[in-house]
Amino acid sequence: YQRRVHGASATMSLPRTSTAVLLVLCCCFCASLCGAMPTFSWDKLSLFAHCGSNSSVLSNATAKYFSGLGFVTLEKTMALSTPPAYHGAEAKIIAAAKLIKSFNSSATVLTYFQNDWARTWYDSGVWFESRPDLELHDRHGNLVVSPYSEHNHTWHAYDFSLPEVQAVWVNVSKVCVDAGACDGVFVDGYRWQIQRFEVLVNCTLEKQTQWIRGMNQATAVLAASLKKQDKLFFVNPWAAAPPQTVGVMLENFGWDLLGDIELLRREVKMHRYVAAHVYNFSNYETTLAGFLLGTGPNAYLGTGFDWENCDEWAVDRPEYSKPLGAPLAEADFHVGLGTIVATRAFASGTKVRATFTLNVRKLYTIKSCIWWADGTTTGNDCASQ
């Protein structure tokens, strides 16, 4: 989730790299941003990837594939177990970003960071571990520890109630950006209720309030800094997205397909970049139909299941090259007795239909078909249009 960090003081002197100004003819969907934007086209599905490679460095083949996507976010587990094992995430992410851009200098790459746990996989996390006075303590004065382990590691948390922590967090979250390798930051860990922040469960109400206020202040400073640099600020999850957000992830897209279609439509109308991550491959065909029913400008599909396996995100499925074209209209939803039939057509001639039927358990069964303009079909209900 989460600039070179040395020394014993929280005041860091970190190298900055000037941002090159790209002179391009473009129409930015977000008027306040113009720079290294994700690429989007209606010609075919626009895709994204979000992963780390864990046990290996990013392969040339995968990097080349990623260079042609709308954008890619490089996770905290990038080359995690390669030397220095479980350390140096910043340098590993920078190296992977540079490799991707070596195949396409216009590729958009985001670096992953987090607002909760100070993972020691990052140099910044190691630095915070040397400063426990800047880490969060519970109501009993003990350091807050993550309730779960990741690769047999547990973590302490940032104490955002401290202005010192806010300033350091802003700087360390965008190391890859300031190194000139990344085009933005993807921050994970936002929540829409205090009770949903795991780091705050055992803290006093006063500390919780101070932490939330400080985290929001740090977020605003980070977003403003990135905007000044013409860089991107993405977050997860969508439901707790700060107002400065320009991109969100819809994680587990397809688990509640009817609701997720409406959510995708809503986020598109907010003029954000939207990353719809398909987790459930047993319903891949119907989920793809649902994505087409809800998609809009700057909506991207991602179908990698494993966050720690970038090769899995580089699978070029047949549907990815199918002709699409801009939608002719919003999806039409026809509500009948116990059924909802949703349809949509695209400029290329591609059409999609999904039928949601309420069963005895008050759950929907879904049948769908995509009739591609090239004459092929995808789905389990393609007998007739």
CSV table of C-alpha atoms in Angstrom, one decimal:
chain,number,residue,atom,x,y,z
A,1,TYR,CA,0.0,0.0,0.0
A,2,GLN,CA,2.7,2.4,0.7
A,3,ARG,CA,12.3,9.1,-0.7
A,4,ARG,CA,15.1,7.5,0.5
A,5,VAL,CA,15.0,7.6,4.3
A,6,HIS,CA,18.0,8.0,6.6
A,7,GLY,CA,19.0,9.7,9.7
A,8,ALA,CA,17.5,10.0,13.2
A,9,SER,CA,15.4,13.1,12.6
A,10,ALA,CA,11.8,13.2,11.2
A,11,THR,CA,12.8,16.1,9.1
A,12,MET,CA,14.1,14.6,5.9
A,13,SER,CA,16.1,16.0,3.1
A,14,LEU,CA,14.9,14.0,0.1
A,15,PRO,CA,16.0,14.3,-3.5
A,16,ARG,CA,13.6,15.9,-6.0
A,17,THR,CA,13.6,15.3,-9.8
A,18,SER,CA,12.1,18.0,-12.0
A,19,THR,CA,8.9,16.9,-13.8
A,20,ALA,CA,9.3,17.0,-17.5
A,21,VAL,CA,6.5,18.9,-19.3
A,22,LEU,CA,5.0,16.8,-22.0
A,23,LEU,CA,3.6,18.8,-24.8
A,24,VAL,CA,0.7,16.7,-26.1
A,25,LEU,CA,-2.6,17.4,-27.8
A,26,CYS,CA,-5.1,15.9,-25.5
A,27,CYS,CA,-8.5,16.3,-24.0
A,28,CYS,CA,-8.3,15.7,-20.3
A,29,PHE,CA,-11.5,14.5,-18.7
A,30,CYS,CA,-10.4,16.3,-15.5
A,31,ALA,CA,-9.7,19.9,-16.4
A,32,SER,CA,-7.5,20.4,-13.4
A,33,LEU,CA,-5.0,17.8,-14.5
A,34,CYS,CA,-3.0,17.5,-17.7
A,35,GLY,CA,0.2,15.5,-17.8
A,36,ALA,CA,1.0,11.7,-17.7
A,37,MET,CA,-2.7,10.6,-17.9
A,38,PRO,CA,-3.9,7.0,-18.3
A,39,THR,CA,-4.7,6.2,-21.9
A,40,PHE,CA,-8.3,5.5,-22.8
A,41,SER,CA,-9.9,4.4,-26.0
A,42,TRP,CA,-13.4,3.2,-27.1
A,43,ASP,CA,-11.8,1.1,-29.9
A,44,LYS,CA,-11.6,-1.8,-27.5
A,45,LEU,CA,-11.7,-2.5,-23.7
A,46,SER,CA,-9.4,-0.2,-21.7
A,47,LEU,CA,-7.4,-2.2,-19.2
A,48,PHE,CA,-5.3,-1.7,-16.0
A,49,ALA,CA,-3.0,-3.9,-13.8
A,50,HIS,CA,-2.3,-3.7,-10.1
A,51,CYS,CA,0.3,-6.0,-8.7
A,52,GLY,CA,3.7,-6.9,-7.2
A,53,SER,CA,5.9,-9.7,-8.4
A,54,ASN,CA,6.8,-11.1,-5.0
A,55,SER,CA,9.4,-13.8,-5.7
A,56,SER,CA,11.0,-12.3,-8.8
A,57,VAL,CA,11.7,-9.0,-10.5
A,58,LEU,CA,9.2,-7.9,-13.2
A,59,SER,CA,9.9,-9.9,-16.4
A,60,ASN,CA,10.5,-8.1,-19.7
A,61,ALA,CA,7.5,-9.7,-21.3
A,62,THR,CA,5.2,-8.6,-18.5
A,63,ALA,CA,6.7,-5.1,-18.4
A,64,LYS,CA,6.2,-4.8,-22.2
A,65,TYR,CA,2.5,-5.9,-21.9
A,66,PHE,CA,1.9,-3.5,-19.0
A,67,SER,CA,3.4,-0.6,-21.1
A,68,GLY,CA,0.4,-0.9,-23.4
A,69,LEU,CA,-2.3,-0.8,-20.8
A,70,GLY,CA,-4.2,2.3,-19.6
A,71,PHE,CA,-2.2,2.3,-16.4
A,72,VAL,CA,-0.5,0.0,-13.9
A,73,THR,CA,-0.1,0.3,-10.1
A,74,LEU,CA,3.0,-1.4,-8.7
A,75,GLU,CA,2.3,-2.9,-5.3
A,76,LYS,CA,4.3,-3.1,-2.0
A,77,THR,CA,5.3,-6.7,-2.8
A,78,MET,CA,7.2,-5.9,-6.0
A,79,ALA,CA,10.2,-8.3,-6.0
A,80,LEU,CA,9.5,-8.7,-2.3
A,81,SER,CA,11.7,-11.8,-1.6
A,82,THR,CA,14.5,-10.8,-4.0
A,83,PRO,CA,17.6,-9.2,-2.4
A,84,PRO,CA,17.3,-7.2,-0.2
A,85,ALA,CA,14.5,-9.6,0.8
A,86,TYR,CA,11.5,-7.9,2.5
A,87,HIS,CA,13.2,-4.5,2.2
A,88,GLY,CA,13.8,-1.7,-0.2
A,89,ALA,CA,10.3,-1.6,-1.8
A,90,GLU,CA,10.8,2.0,-3.0
A,91,ALA,CA,13.9,1.1,-5.1
A,92,LYS,CA,12.2,-2.1,-6.4
A,93,ILE,CA,9.1,-0.2,-7.5
A,94,ILE,CA,11.2,2.5,-9.2
A,95,ALA,CA,13.2,-0.2,-11.1
A,96,ALA,CA,10.0,-1.9,-12.3
A,97,ALA,CA,8.4,1.5,-13.3
A,98,LYS,CA,11.5,2.3,-15.3
A,99,LEU,CA,11.5,-1.1,-17.0
A,100,ILE,CA,7.8,-0.6,-18.1
A,101,LYS,CA,8.6,2.9,-19.5
A,102,SER,CA,11.6,1.5,-21.4
A,103,PHE,CA,9.0,-0.1,-23.7
A,104,ASN,CA,6.7,2.9,-23.8
A,105,SER,CA,7.8,6.3,-22.4
A,106,SER,CA,4.2,7.4,-22.3
A,107,ALA,CA,3.1,4.5,-20.1
A,108,THR,CA,1.3,5.6,-16.9
A,109,VAL,CA,2.7,4.0,-13.7
A,110,LEU,CA,1.4,4.5,-10.2
A,111,THR,CA,3.2,3.6,-7.0
A,112,TYR,CA,1.2,1.9,-4.2
A,113,PHE,CA,1.3,3.2,-0.6
A,114,GLN,CA,-0.9,3.0,2.5
A,115,ASN,CA,-2.2,5.3,5.2
A,116,ASP,CA,-2.3,2.8,8.0
A,117,TRP,CA,0.5,0.3,8.6
A,118,ALA,CA,4.2,1.4,8.3
A,119,ARG,CA,5.4,-1.7,6.6
A,120,THR,CA,9.1,-2.3,7.0
A,121,TRP,CA,9.2,-3.7,3.5
A,122,TYR,CA,9.7,0.0,2.7
A,123,ASP,CA,12.8,1.9,3.8
A,124,SER,CA,10.4,4.5,5.2
A,125,GLY,CA,8.8,1.8,7.4
A,126,VAL,CA,12.3,0.8,8.7
A,127,TRP,CA,12.8,4.5,9.5
A,128,PHE,CA,9.5,4.8,11.4
A,129,GLU,CA,10.5,1.7,13.4
A,130,SER,CA,13.5,3.6,14.6
A,131,ARG,CA,11.2,6.3,15.8
A,132,PRO,CA,8.5,4.6,17.9
A,133,ASP,CA,7.6,8.1,19.3
A,134,LEU,CA,6.1,8.7,15.8
A,135,GLU,CA,4.1,5.5,15.8
A,136,LEU,CA,0.5,5.1,17.1
A,137,HIS,CA,-0.1,4.0,20.7
A,138,ASP,CA,-3.3,2.5,22.1
A,139,ARG,CA,-5.2,3.6,25.1
A,140,HIS,CA,-2.8,1.7,27.4
A,141,GLY,CA,0.3,3.3,25.9
A,142,ASN,CA,1.3,0.2,23.9
A,143,LEU,CA,2.3,0.4,20.2
A,144,VAL,CA,-0.6,-0.6,18.0
A,145,VAL,CA,0.2,-3.8,16.1
A,146,SER,CA,-1.5,-5.2,13.0
A,147,PRO,CA,-4.0,-8.0,13.9
A,148,TYR,CA,-2.8,-10.1,11.0
A,149,SER,CA,0.6,-11.0,9.5
A,150,GLU,CA,1.8,-10.7,5.9
A,151,HIS,CA,4.6,-13.1,5.0
A,152,ASN,CA,5.1,-13.6,8.7
A,153,HIS,CA,5.5,-9.8,9.3
A,154,THR,CA,3.4,-7.6,11.6
A,155,TRP,CA,3.4,-3.9,11.6
A,156,HIS,CA,3.1,-0.7,13.6
A,157,ALA,CA,1.0,2.3,12.5
A,158,TYR,CA,1.6,5.9,11.6
A,159,ASP,CA,0.4,8.4,14.2
A,160,PHE,CA,-1.2,11.0,12.0
A,161,SER,CA,-2.1,13.1,15.0
A,162,LEU,CA,1.5,14.3,14.9
A,163,PRO,CA,2.3,17.1,12.4
A,164,GLU,CA,5.8,15.6,12.1
A,165,VAL,CA,4.3,12.3,10.9
A,166,GLN,CA,2.0,14.0,8.4
A,167,ALA,CA,5.0,15.8,6.8
A,168,VAL,CA,7.1,12.7,6.6
A,169,TRP,CA,4.3,10.5,5.2
A,170,VAL,CA,3.6,12.9,2.4
A,171,ASN,CA,7.3,12.8,1.4
A,172,VAL,CA,7.8,9.0,1.6
A,173,SER,CA,4.6,8.2,-0.2
A,174,LYS,CA,5.8,9.8,-3.4
A,175,VAL,CA,9.4,8.6,-3.6
A,176,CYS,CA,8.8,7.0,-7.0
A,177,VAL,CA,7.1,10.2,-8.3
A,178,ASP,CA,10.0,12.4,-7.1
A,179,ALA,CA,12.5,10.0,-8.7
A,180,GLY,CA,10.8,10.7,-12.0
A,181,ALA,CA,9.7,7.1,-12.5
A,182,CYS,CA,6.0,7.2,-11.5
A,183,ASP,CA,3.1,9.3,-12.6
A,184,GLY,CA,1.1,9.2,-9.4
A,185,VAL,CA,0.4,7.6,-6.1
A,186,PHE,CA,-2.3,5.0,-5.2
A,187,VAL,CA,-3.1,5.1,-1.5
A,188,ASP,CA,-4.9,2.3,0.1
A,189,GLY,CA,-6.5,2.1,3.5
A,190,TYR,CA,-9.2,4.8,3.5
A,191,ARG,CA,-12.4,4.0,5.4
A,192,TRP,CA,-15.8,5.7,5.7
A,193,GLN,CA,-16.2,5.2,9.4
A,194,ILE,CA,-13.8,5.5,12.4
A,195,GLN,CA,-14.7,2.0,13.5
A,196,ARG,CA,-13.5,0.6,10.2
A,197,PHE,CA,-9.9,1.8,10.7
A,198,GLU,CA,-8.2,-1.3,12.2
A,199,VAL,CA,-5.4,0.9,13.6
A,200,LEU,CA,-7.8,2.9,15.8
A,201,VAL,CA,-9.7,0.0,17.4
A,202,ASN,CA,-8.0,0.2,20.8
A,203,CYS,CA,-7.3,4.0,20.8
A,204,THR,CA,-9.1,6.6,22.9
A,205,LEU,CA,-11.8,8.6,21.2
A,206,GLU,CA,-9.6,11.7,21.5
A,207,LYS,CA,-6.8,10.0,19.7
A,208,GLN,CA,-9.1,8.6,17.0
A,209,THR,CA,-10.4,12.1,16.3
A,210,GLN,CA,-6.9,13.6,16.2
A,211,TRP,CA,-5.7,10.8,14.0
A,212,ILE,CA,-8.5,11.1,11.5
A,213,ARG,CA,-8.0,14.9,11.3
A,214,GLY,CA,-4.3,14.5,10.8
A,215,MET,CA,-4.7,11.8,8.2
A,216,ASN,CA,-7.1,14.0,6.3
A,217,GLN,CA,-4.7,17.0,6.5
A,218,ALA,CA,-1.8,14.8,5.2
A,219,THR,CA,-4.0,13.5,2.4
A,220,ALA,CA,-4.9,17.0,1.3
A,221,VAL,CA,-1.2,18.1,1.3
A,222,LEU,CA,-0.2,15.0,-0.7
A,223,ALA,CA,-3.0,15.5,-3.3
A,224,ALA,CA,-2.1,19.2,-3.7
A,225,SER,CA,1.6,18.3,-4.1
A,226,LEU,CA,0.8,15.7,-6.8
A,227,LYS,CA,-1.6,18.1,-8.6
A,228,LYS,CA,1.1,20.8,-8.6
A,229,GLN,CA,3.4,18.2,-10.3
A,230,ASP,CA,0.7,17.2,-12.8
A,231,LYS,CA,0.6,13.7,-11.2
A,232,LEU,CA,-2.3,11.4,-10.2
A,233,PHE,CA,-3.9,10.7,-6.8
A,234,PHE,CA,-5.8,7.4,-6.7
A,235,VAL,CA,-7.3,5.7,-3.6
A,236,ASN,CA,-9.0,2.6,-2.4
A,237,PRO,CA,-11.7,2.0,-1.5
A,238,TRP,CA,-14.1,4.2,-3.6
A,239,ALA,CA,-16.6,4.6,-0.7
A,240,ALA,CA,-14.1,6.6,1.4
A,241,ALA,CA,-12.5,8.5,-1.4
A,242,PRO,CA,-11.3,12.0,-0.3
A,243,PRO,CA,-12.6,14.9,-2.4
A,244,GLN,CA,-9.1,15.4,-3.9
A,245,THR,CA,-9.3,11.9,-5.5
A,246,VAL,CA,-9.0,11.7,-9.3
A,247,GLY,CA,-9.1,7.9,-9.5
A,248,VAL,CA,-10.7,5.0,-7.5
A,249,MET,CA,-10.7,1.2,-7.4
A,250,LEU,CA,-13.9,-0.8,-7.4
A,251,GLU,CA,-12.5,-3.9,-5.7
A,252,ASN,CA,-14.3,-7.2,-6.1
A,253,PHE,CA,-16.3,-5.9,-9.1
A,254,GLY,CA,-19.0,-8.4,-9.9
A,255,TRP,CA,-19.7,-10.0,-6.5
A,256,ASP,CA,-22.9,-8.0,-6.5
A,257,LEU,CA,-23.1,-7.4,-10.2
A,258,LEU,CA,-26.4,-5.4,-10.4
A,259,GLY,CA,-25.2,-3.1,-7.6
A,260,ASP,CA,-21.7,-2.9,-9.1
A,261,ILE,CA,-23.1,-1.8,-12.5
A,262,GLU,CA,-24.9,1.1,-10.8
A,263,LEU,CA,-21.8,1.9,-8.8
A,264,LEU,CA,-19.6,2.0,-11.9
A,265,ARG,CA,-22.1,4.3,-13.6
A,266,ARG,CA,-22.1,6.6,-10.7
A,267,GLU,CA,-18.3,6.8,-10.4
A,268,VAL,CA,-18.0,7.4,-14.2
A,269,LYS,CA,-20.4,10.3,-13.8
A,270,MET,CA,-18.2,11.8,-11.1
A,271,HIS,CA,-15.5,12.2,-13.9
A,272,ARG,CA,-12.9,10.0,-12.1
A,273,TYR,CA,-10.7,7.3,-13.4
A,274,VAL,CA,-12.3,4.1,-12.4
A,275,ALA,CA,-10.5,0.8,-12.0
A,276,ALA,CA,-13.0,-2.1,-11.9
A,277,HIS,CA,-11.1,-5.1,-10.5
A,278,VAL,CA,-12.7,-8.5,-11.3
A,279,TYR,CA,-11.9,-11.0,-8.6
A,280,ASN,CA,-14.5,-13.8,-9.3
A,281,PHE,CA,-13.4,-15.7,-12.4
A,282,SER,CA,-16.2,-18.3,-12.0
A,283,ASN,CA,-18.5,-15.6,-13.3
A,284,TYR,CA,-16.0,-13.8,-15.6
A,285,GLU,CA,-18.3,-13.7,-18.7
A,286,THR,CA,-21.3,-12.3,-16.9
A,287,THR,CA,-19.1,-9.8,-15.0
A,288,LEU,CA,-17.6,-8.7,-18.3
A,289,ALA,CA,-21.1,-8.1,-19.6
A,290,GLY,CA,-21.9,-6.1,-16.5
A,291,PHE,CA,-18.8,-4.0,-17.0
A,292,LEU,CA,-19.9,-3.1,-20.5
A,293,LEU,CA,-23.4,-2.2,-19.2
A,294,GLY,CA,-21.9,0.3,-16.7
A,295,THR,CA,-18.7,1.5,-18.4
A,296,GLY,CA,-18.0,5.0,-19.5
A,297,PRO,CA,-15.1,7.4,-20.2
A,298,ASN,CA,-12.0,6.5,-18.3
A,299,ALA,CA,-13.3,3.2,-16.9
A,300,TYR,CA,-10.8,0.4,-16.9
A,301,LEU,CA,-11.1,-3.4,-16.4
A,302,GLY,CA,-8.5,-5.5,-14.5
A,303,THR,CA,-8.8,-9.3,-14.2
A,304,GLY,CA,-5.8,-10.3,-12.2
A,305,PHE,CA,-6.7,-12.4,-9.1
A,306,ASP,CA,-3.3,-12.5,-7.4
A,307,TRP,CA,-1.9,-9.2,-6.1
A,308,GLU,CA,1.5,-10.8,-5.9
A,309,ASN,CA,1.7,-12.3,-9.4
A,310,CYS,CA,2.1,-9.7,-12.1
A,311,ASP,CA,2.3,-12.4,-14.8
A,312,GLU,CA,-1.3,-13.3,-14.0
A,313,TRP,CA,-2.3,-9.7,-14.9
A,314,ALA,CA,-0.5,-9.9,-18.2
A,315,VAL,CA,-2.8,-12.6,-19.7
A,316,ASP,CA,-4.1,-11.3,-23.0
A,317,ARG,CA,-7.7,-12.7,-23.1
A,318,PRO,CA,-9.5,-12.9,-26.5
A,319,GLU,CA,-12.1,-10.3,-25.4
A,320,TYR,CA,-9.4,-7.6,-25.0
A,321,SER,CA,-9.0,-7.2,-28.7
A,322,LYS,CA,-12.6,-7.3,-29.7
A,323,PRO,CA,-14.1,-4.2,-31.4
A,324,LEU,CA,-16.1,-2.0,-29.1
A,325,GLY,CA,-16.7,1.7,-30.0
A,326,ALA,CA,-18.4,4.3,-27.9
A,327,PRO,CA,-21.7,3.4,-26.4
A,328,LEU,CA,-24.7,4.6,-28.3
A,329,ALA,CA,-26.6,5.4,-25.0
A,330,GLU,CA,-26.7,4.4,-21.4
A,331,ALA,CA,-27.7,0.9,-20.6
A,332,ASP,CA,-31.5,0.2,-20.7
A,333,PHE,CA,-33.0,-1.7,-17.8
A,334,HIS,CA,-36.3,-3.3,-18.3
A,335,VAL,CA,-37.9,-4.5,-15.1
A,336,GLY,CA,-40.4,-7.3,-15.2
A,337,LEU,CA,-41.9,-9.8,-12.8
A,338,GLY,CA,-38.9,-11.2,-10.9
A,339,THR,CA,-36.5,-10.2,-13.7
A,340,ILE,CA,-34.4,-7.3,-14.9
A,341,VAL,CA,-33.1,-7.3,-18.5
A,342,ALA,CA,-30.3,-4.9,-19.2
A,343,THR,CA,-29.1,-4.1,-22.7
A,344,ARG,CA,-26.7,-1.7,-24.4
A,345,ALA,CA,-25.2,-1.2,-27.8
A,346,PHE,CA,-21.9,0.2,-29.0
A,347,ALA,CA,-20.8,2.1,-32.1
A,348,SER,CA,-18.9,-0.8,-33.6
A,349,GLY,CA,-22.1,-3.0,-33.6
A,350,THR,CA,-21.1,-4.8,-30.4
A,351,LYS,CA,-24.2,-5.4,-28.2
A,352,VAL,CA,-24.6,-6.8,-24.7
A,353,ARG,CA,-27.5,-8.2,-22.7
A,354,ALA,CA,-27.8,-9.5,-19.1
A,355,THR,CA,-30.8,-11.0,-17.6
A,356,PHE,CA,-31.1,-11.0,-13.8
A,357,THR,CA,-33.7,-13.5,-12.4
A,358,LEU,CA,-34.8,-13.5,-8.8
A,359,ASN,CA,-34.7,-17.0,-7.3
A,360,VAL,CA,-36.4,-18.5,-4.2
A,361,ARG,CA,-33.5,-17.3,-2.0
A,362,LYS,CA,-34.1,-13.8,-3.1
A,363,LEU,CA,-30.8,-13.8,-5.0
A,364,TYR,CA,-30.2,-13.1,-8.7
A,365,THR,CA,-29.1,-15.7,-11.2
A,366,ILE,CA,-27.5,-14.1,-14.2
A,367,LYS,CA,-27.4,-15.0,-17.8
A,368,SER,CA,-25.6,-12.8,-20.3
A,369,CYS,CA,-24.2,-12.5,-23.8
A,370,ILE,CA,-21.9,-10.1,-25.6
A,371,TRP,CA,-22.4,-10.1,-29.4
A,372,TRP,CA,-19.1,-8.7,-30.7
A,373,ALA,CA,-19.0,-6.7,-33.9
A,374,ASP,CA,-16.6,-9.4,-35.4
A,375,GLY,CA,-19.4,-12.0,-35.2
A,376,THR,CA,-18.1,-13.9,-32.1
A,377,THR,CA,-19.9,-14.1,-28.8
A,378,THR,CA,-19.1,-14.3,-25.1
A,379,GLY,CA,-21.6,-15.6,-22.5
A,380,ASN,CA,-24.1,-18.3,-21.6
A,381,ASP,CA,-27.2,-16.8,-23.2
A,382,CYS,CA,-26.3,-16.2,-26.8
A,383,ALA,CA,-29.0,-18.2,-28.7
A,384,SER,CA,-30.8,-15.1,-29.8
A,385,GLN,CA,-30.5,-11.3,-29.6
